[in-house]
Coordinates of C-alpha atoms in Angstrom, one line a residue:
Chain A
X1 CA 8.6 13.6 -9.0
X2 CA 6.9 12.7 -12.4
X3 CA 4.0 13.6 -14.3
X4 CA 2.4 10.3 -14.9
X5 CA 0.4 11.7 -18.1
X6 CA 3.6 12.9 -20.2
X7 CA 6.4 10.9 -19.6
X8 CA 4.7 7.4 -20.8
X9 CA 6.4 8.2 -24.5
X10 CA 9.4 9.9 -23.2
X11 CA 10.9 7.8 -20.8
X12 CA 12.4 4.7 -23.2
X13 CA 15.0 6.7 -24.3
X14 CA 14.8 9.8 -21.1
X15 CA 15.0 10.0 -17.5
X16 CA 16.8 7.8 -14.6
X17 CA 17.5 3.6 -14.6
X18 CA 14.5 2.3 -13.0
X19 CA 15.9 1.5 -10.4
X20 CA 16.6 5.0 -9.4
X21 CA 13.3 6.0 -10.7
X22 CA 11.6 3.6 -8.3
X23 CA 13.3 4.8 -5.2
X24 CA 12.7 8.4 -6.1
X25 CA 8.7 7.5 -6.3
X26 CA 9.0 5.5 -3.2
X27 CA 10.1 8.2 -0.9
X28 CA 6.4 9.6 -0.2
X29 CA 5.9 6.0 1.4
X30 CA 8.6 7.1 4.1
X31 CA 6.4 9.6 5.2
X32 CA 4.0 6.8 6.5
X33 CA 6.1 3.8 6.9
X34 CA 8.8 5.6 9.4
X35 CA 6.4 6.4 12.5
X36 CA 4.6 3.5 11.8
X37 CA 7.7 1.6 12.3
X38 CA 8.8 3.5 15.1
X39 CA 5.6 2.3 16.9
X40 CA 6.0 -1.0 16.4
X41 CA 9.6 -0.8 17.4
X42 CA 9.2 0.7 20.7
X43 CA 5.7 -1.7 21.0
X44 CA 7.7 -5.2 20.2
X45 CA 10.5 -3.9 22.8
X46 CA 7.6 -3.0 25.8
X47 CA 6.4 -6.6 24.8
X48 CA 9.6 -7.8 25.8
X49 CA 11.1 -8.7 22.1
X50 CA 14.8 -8.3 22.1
X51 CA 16.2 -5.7 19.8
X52 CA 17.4 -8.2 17.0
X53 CA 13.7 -10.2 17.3
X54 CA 12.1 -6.9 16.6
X55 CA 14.1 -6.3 13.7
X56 CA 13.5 -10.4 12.3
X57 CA 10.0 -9.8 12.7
X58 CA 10.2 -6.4 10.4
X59 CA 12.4 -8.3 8.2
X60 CA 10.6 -11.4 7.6
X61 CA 6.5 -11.0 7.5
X62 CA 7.0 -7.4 6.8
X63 CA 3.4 -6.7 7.3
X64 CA 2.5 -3.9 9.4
X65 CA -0.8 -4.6 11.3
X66 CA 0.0 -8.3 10.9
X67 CA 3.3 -7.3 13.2
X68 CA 1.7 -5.6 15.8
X69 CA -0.5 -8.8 16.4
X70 CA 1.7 -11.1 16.3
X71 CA 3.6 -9.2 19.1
X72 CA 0.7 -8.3 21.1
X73 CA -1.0 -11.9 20.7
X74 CA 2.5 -13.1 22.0
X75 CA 2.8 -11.1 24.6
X76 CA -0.2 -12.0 26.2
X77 CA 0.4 -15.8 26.4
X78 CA -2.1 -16.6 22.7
X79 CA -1.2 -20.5 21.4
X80 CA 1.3 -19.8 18.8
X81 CA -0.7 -22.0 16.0
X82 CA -3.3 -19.0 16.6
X83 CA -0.6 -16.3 16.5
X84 CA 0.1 -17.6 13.1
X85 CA -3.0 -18.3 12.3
X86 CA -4.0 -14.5 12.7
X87 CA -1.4 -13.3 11.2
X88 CA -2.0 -14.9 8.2
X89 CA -5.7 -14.1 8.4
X90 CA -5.1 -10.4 8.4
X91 CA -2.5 -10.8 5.3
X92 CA -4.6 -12.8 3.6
X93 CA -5.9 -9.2 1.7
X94 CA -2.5 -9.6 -0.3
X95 CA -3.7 -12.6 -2.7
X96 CA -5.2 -10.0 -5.3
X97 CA -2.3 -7.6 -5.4
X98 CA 0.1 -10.0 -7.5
X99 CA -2.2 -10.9 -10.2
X100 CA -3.5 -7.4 -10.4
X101 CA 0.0 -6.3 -11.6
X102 CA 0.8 -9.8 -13.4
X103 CA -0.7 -8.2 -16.9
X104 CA 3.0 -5.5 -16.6
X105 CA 5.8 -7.5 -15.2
X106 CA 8.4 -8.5 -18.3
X107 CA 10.0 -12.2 -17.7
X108 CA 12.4 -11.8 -15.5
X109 CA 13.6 -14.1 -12.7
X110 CA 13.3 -11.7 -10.0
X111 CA 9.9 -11.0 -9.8
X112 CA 9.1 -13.7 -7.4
X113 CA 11.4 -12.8 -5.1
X114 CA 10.6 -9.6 -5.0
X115 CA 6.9 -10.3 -3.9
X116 CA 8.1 -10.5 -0.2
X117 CA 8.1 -6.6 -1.0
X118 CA 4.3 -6.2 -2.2
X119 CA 2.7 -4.8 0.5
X120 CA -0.8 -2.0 0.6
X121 CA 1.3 0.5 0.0
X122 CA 3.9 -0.6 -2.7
X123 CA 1.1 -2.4 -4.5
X124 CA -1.1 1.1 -4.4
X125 CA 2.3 2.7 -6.3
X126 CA 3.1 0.0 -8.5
X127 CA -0.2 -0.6 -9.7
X128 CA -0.5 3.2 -11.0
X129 CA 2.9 3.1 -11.9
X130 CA 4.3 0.0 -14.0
X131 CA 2.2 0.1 -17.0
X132 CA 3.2 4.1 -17.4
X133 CA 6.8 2.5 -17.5
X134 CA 8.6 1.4 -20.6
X135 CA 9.1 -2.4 -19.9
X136 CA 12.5 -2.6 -19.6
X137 CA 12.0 -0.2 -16.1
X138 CA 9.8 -2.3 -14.3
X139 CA 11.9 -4.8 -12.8
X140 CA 14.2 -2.1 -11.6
X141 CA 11.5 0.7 -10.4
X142 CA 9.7 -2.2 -8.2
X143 CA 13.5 -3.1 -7.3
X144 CA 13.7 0.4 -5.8
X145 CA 10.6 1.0 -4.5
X146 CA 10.4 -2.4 -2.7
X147 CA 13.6 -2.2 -1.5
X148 CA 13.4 1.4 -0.1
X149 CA 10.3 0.8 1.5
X150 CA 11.3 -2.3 2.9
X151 CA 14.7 -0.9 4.5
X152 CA 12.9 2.1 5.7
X153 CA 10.5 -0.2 7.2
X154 CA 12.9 -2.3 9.0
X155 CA 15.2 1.3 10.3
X156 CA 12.5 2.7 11.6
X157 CA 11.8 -0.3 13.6
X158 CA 15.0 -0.5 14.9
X159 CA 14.9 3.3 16.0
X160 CA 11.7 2.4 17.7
X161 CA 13.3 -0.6 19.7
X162 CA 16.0 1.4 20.5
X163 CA 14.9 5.1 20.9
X164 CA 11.4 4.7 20.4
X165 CA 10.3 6.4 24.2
X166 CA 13.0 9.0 23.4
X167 CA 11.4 10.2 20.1
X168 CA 7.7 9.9 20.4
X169 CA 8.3 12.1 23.8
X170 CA 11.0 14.3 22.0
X171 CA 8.7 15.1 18.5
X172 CA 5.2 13.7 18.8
X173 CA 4.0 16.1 16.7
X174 CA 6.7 14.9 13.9
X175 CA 5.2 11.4 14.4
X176 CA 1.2 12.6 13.9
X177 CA 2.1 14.7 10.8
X178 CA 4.2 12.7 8.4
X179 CA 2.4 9.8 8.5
X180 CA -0.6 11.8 6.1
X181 CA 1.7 11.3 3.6
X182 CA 0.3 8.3 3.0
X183 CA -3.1 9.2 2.8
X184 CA -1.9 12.2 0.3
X185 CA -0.2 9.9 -2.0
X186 CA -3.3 7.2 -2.3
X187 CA -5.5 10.6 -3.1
X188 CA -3.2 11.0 -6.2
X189 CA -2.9 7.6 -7.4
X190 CA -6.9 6.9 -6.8
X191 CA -8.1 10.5 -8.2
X192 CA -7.3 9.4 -12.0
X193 CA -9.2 6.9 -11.7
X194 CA -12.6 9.2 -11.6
X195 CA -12.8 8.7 -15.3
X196 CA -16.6 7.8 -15.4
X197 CA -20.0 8.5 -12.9
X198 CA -19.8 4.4 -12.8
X199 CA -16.2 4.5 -11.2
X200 CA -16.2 7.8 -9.8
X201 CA -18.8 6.5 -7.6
X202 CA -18.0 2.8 -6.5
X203 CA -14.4 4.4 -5.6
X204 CA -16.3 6.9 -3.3
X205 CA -18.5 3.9 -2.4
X206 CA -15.1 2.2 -1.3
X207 CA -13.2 5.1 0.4
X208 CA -16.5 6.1 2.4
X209 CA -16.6 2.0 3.4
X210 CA -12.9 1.5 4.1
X211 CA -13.5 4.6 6.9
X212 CA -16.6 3.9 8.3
X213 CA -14.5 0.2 8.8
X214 CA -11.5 1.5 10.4
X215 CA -13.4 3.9 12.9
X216 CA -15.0 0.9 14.0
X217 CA -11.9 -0.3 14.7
X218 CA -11.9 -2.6 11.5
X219 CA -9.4 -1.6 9.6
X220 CA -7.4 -4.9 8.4
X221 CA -10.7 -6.5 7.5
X222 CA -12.2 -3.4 5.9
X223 CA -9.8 -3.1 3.0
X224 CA -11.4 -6.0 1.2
X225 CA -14.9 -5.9 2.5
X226 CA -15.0 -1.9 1.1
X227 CA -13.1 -2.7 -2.0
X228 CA -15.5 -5.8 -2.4
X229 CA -18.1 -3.5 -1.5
X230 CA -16.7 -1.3 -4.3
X231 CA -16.5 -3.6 -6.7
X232 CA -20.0 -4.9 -6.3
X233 CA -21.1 -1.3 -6.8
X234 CA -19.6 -0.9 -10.1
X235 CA -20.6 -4.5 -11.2
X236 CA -24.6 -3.2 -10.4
X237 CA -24.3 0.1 -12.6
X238 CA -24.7 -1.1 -15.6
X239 CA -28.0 1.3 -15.7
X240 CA -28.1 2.2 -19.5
X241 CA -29.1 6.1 -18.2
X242 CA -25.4 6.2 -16.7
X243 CA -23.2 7.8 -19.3
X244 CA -19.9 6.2 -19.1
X245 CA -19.6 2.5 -18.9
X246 CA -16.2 2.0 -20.2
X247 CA -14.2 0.6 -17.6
Chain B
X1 CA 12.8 -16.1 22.4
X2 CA 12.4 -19.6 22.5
X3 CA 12.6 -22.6 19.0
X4 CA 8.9 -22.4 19.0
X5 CA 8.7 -18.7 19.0
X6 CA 11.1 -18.7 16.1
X7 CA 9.3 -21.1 14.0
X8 CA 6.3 -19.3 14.5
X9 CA 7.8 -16.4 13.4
X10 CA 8.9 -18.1 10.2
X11 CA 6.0 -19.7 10.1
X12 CA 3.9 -16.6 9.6
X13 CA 6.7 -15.1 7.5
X14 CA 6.8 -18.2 4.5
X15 CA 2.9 -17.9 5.0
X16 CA 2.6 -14.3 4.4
X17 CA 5.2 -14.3 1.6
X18 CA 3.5 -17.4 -0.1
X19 CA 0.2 -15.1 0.3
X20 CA 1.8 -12.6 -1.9
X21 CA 3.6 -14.8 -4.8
X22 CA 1.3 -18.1 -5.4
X23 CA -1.1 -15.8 -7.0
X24 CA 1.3 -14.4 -9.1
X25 CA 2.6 -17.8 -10.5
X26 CA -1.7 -18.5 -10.6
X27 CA -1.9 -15.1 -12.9
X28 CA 0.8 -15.7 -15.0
X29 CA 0.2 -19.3 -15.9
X30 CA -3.3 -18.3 -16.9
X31 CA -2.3 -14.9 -18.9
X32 CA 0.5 -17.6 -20.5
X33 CA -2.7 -19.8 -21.2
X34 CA -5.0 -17.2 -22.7
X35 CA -2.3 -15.5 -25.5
X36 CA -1.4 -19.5 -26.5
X37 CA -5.2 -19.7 -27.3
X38 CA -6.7 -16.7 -28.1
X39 CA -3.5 -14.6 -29.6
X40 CA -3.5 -12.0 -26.1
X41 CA -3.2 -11.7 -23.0
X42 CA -6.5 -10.8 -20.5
X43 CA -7.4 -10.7 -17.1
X44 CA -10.6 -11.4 -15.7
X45 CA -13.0 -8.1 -15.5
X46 CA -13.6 -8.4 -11.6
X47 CA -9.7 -9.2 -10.8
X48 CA -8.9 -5.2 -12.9
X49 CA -11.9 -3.5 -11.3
X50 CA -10.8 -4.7 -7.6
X51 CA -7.1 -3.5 -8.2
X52 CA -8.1 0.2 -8.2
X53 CA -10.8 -0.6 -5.3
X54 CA -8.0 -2.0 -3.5
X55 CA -6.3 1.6 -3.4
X56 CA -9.3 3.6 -2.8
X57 CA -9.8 0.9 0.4
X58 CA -6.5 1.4 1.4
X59 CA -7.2 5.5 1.0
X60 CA -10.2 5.4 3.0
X61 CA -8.0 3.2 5.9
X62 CA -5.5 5.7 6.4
X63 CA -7.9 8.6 6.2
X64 CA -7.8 8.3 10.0
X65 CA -5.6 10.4 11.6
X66 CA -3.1 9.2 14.4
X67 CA -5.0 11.8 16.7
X68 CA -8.5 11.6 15.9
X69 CA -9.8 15.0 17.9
X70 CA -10.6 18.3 16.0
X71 CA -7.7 19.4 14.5
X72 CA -6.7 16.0 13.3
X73 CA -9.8 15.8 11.2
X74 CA -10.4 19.3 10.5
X75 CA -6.2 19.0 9.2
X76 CA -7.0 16.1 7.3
X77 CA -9.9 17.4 5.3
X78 CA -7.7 20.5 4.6
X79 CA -4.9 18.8 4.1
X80 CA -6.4 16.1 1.3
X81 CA -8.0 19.4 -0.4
X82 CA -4.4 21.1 -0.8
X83 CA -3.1 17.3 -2.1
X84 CA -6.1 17.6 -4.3
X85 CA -5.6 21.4 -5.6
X86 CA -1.3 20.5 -5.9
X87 CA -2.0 17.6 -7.9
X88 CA -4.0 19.4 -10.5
X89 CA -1.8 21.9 -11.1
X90 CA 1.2 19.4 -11.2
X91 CA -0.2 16.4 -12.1
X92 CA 2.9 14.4 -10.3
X93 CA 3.2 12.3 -7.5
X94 CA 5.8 14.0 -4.9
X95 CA 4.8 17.7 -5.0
X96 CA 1.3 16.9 -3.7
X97 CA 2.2 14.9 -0.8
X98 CA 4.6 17.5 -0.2
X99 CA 1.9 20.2 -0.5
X100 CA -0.3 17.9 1.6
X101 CA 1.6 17.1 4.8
X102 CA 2.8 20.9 5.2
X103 CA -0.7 22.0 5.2
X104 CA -1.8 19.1 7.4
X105 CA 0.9 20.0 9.7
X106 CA 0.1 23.7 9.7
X107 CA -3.5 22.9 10.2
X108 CA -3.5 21.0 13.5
X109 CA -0.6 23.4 15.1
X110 CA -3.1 26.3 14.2
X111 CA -6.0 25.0 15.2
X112 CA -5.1 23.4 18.5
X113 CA -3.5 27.1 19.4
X114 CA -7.3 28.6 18.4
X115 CA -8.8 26.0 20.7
X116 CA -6.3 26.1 23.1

């Protein structure tokens, strides 16, 4: 992996294509994204999605909680306008990612395809990542972290709709550990970001929000309401006492 | 699946995707709009303060772990102090996550044998 903090300088004329680049910073997201899939794999086949519907589903909304919904929802007999409706509701988080990361993307025509791609996780990455990047990188790193995560998103959920009882029985440990790569790798990308009391403590603000919302069972909802939350924090702190202010 | 399962399906898949560009084209136009009259590029204060509250959210989400019992906390605490300790040494992205899932692993297998 990289240094973020040396290479900045280094890398216009050192280091991989960006593409290469991309999927090499990508492959902590496995860690998270394979059991994840797996579940919803062997979830969509219980709920009596065929093989290749599991797989469309993974392919086109690629949006994990959004998935498990729309397959539960389904499954119990939900009016389809409110299947969709739902899902859409629980996406509906994604409308700040783009423009948050609109200041570092060079013209380029594939950018807006390549938004299918932006979801928690590759937005978390790319946000800490693209303007570290000289510019003629970042179409291809967000190439190959989109697309890596993506695929790996889309095998794993056809290993769970085919062998998905087979390998949660066979390594259920495998499936509990891995997936706290994903909490590792937001811990690195969020930690820089203490660079003041003010932040330092409407991030904490946020984190401590964002749990106390997920272990009351609120987890889709709680990512904006604690980053709101957040946000509102640092917005109040404008105490002169704090040292600090910059953004 | 039946021709309205499928256009559901598509349904919530153009929706989802539209969720994710038509801001983009929204923040773009407006960035395009700001350097024509004022020389540079900005973005407003609230939109680059919830970027990074968006991560620390999403942090705080999967904080959980897929066991929630002793060990799976206990692990997680340990395991986000080793990420932590790895990443100042390192300062990169891989190694600590590396550094972070081993221990997490080692954790719960050691304390679920303790506990029994």
């Amino acid at each position: 992996m990289t240094s973020p903090r040396s290479e900045t300088s280094t890398n216009a004329t050192h280091g991989p294509p960006g593409v290469l680049r991309g999927i090499r910073e990508a492959i902590p997201l496995l860690g998270g994204y394979i059991p994840v899939a797996v579940s919803f794999g062997l979830v969509s086949v219980q709920a009596g999605f065929g093989v290749l519907e599991t797989l469309a589903i993974s392919t086109l909304i690629y949006a994990g909680a959004s998935q498990f919904l729309f397959v539960g929802m389904v499954a119990s007999g939900a009016p389809l306008w409110l299947v969709v409706a739902m899902t859409l509701l629980i996406n509906l988080r994604h409308v700040v990612y783009a423009p948050n990361l609109a200041a570092w993307l060079t013209p380029s025509r594939w950018w807006p395809w390549l938004m299918h791609g932006l979801t928690d996780q590759v937005f978390a990455l790319a946000h800490t990542r693209l303007p570290q990047l000289p510019e003629r990188q970042r179409v291809g790193w967000f190439l190959g972290a989109a697309l890596l995560a993506w695929l790996s998103w889309i095998a794993g959920s056809l290993l769970g709709a085919v062998a998905g009882e087979w390998l949660t029985a066979r390594w259920p440990l495998l499936g509990e550990v891995m997936p706290f790569a994903l909490p590792a790798l937001f811990l690195v990308l969020v930690v820089p970001r203490f660079t003041s009391p003010r932040w330092a403590l409407a991030l904490t603000v946020c984190v401590a929000a964002a749990l106390a919302f997920t272990l009351n069972g609120l987890a889709n909802v709680g990512i904006p309401l604690a980053a709101g939350l957040g946000a509102f924090c640092f917005f109040t702190l404008r105490s002169p006492r704090l040292p600090g202010r910059s953004r | 699946m039946s021709v309205e399962l499928w256009i559901a399906l598509l349904a919530g898949a153009l929706g989802t995707y539209l969720i994710r560009l038509l801001p983009l084209l929204w923040m773009q136009r407006r960035l395009r709009q700001t350097r024509e009259r004022e020389g540079s590029e900005s973005m407003p204060a609230w939109l680059a303060v919830l970027g990074p509250m968006m991560i620390a959210a999403v942090l705080g989400v999967s904080l959980v772990p897929r066991v929630p019992d002793t060990a799976g906390w206990v692990a997680t605490l340990v395991g986000l102090i080793a990420t932590l300790l790895t990443w100042r040494r390192t300062r990169s992205l891989g190694l600590p996550v590396i550094a972070g899932v081993a221990t997490f692993g080692a954790v719960i297998v050691a304390v679920r044998l303790v506990l029994g």
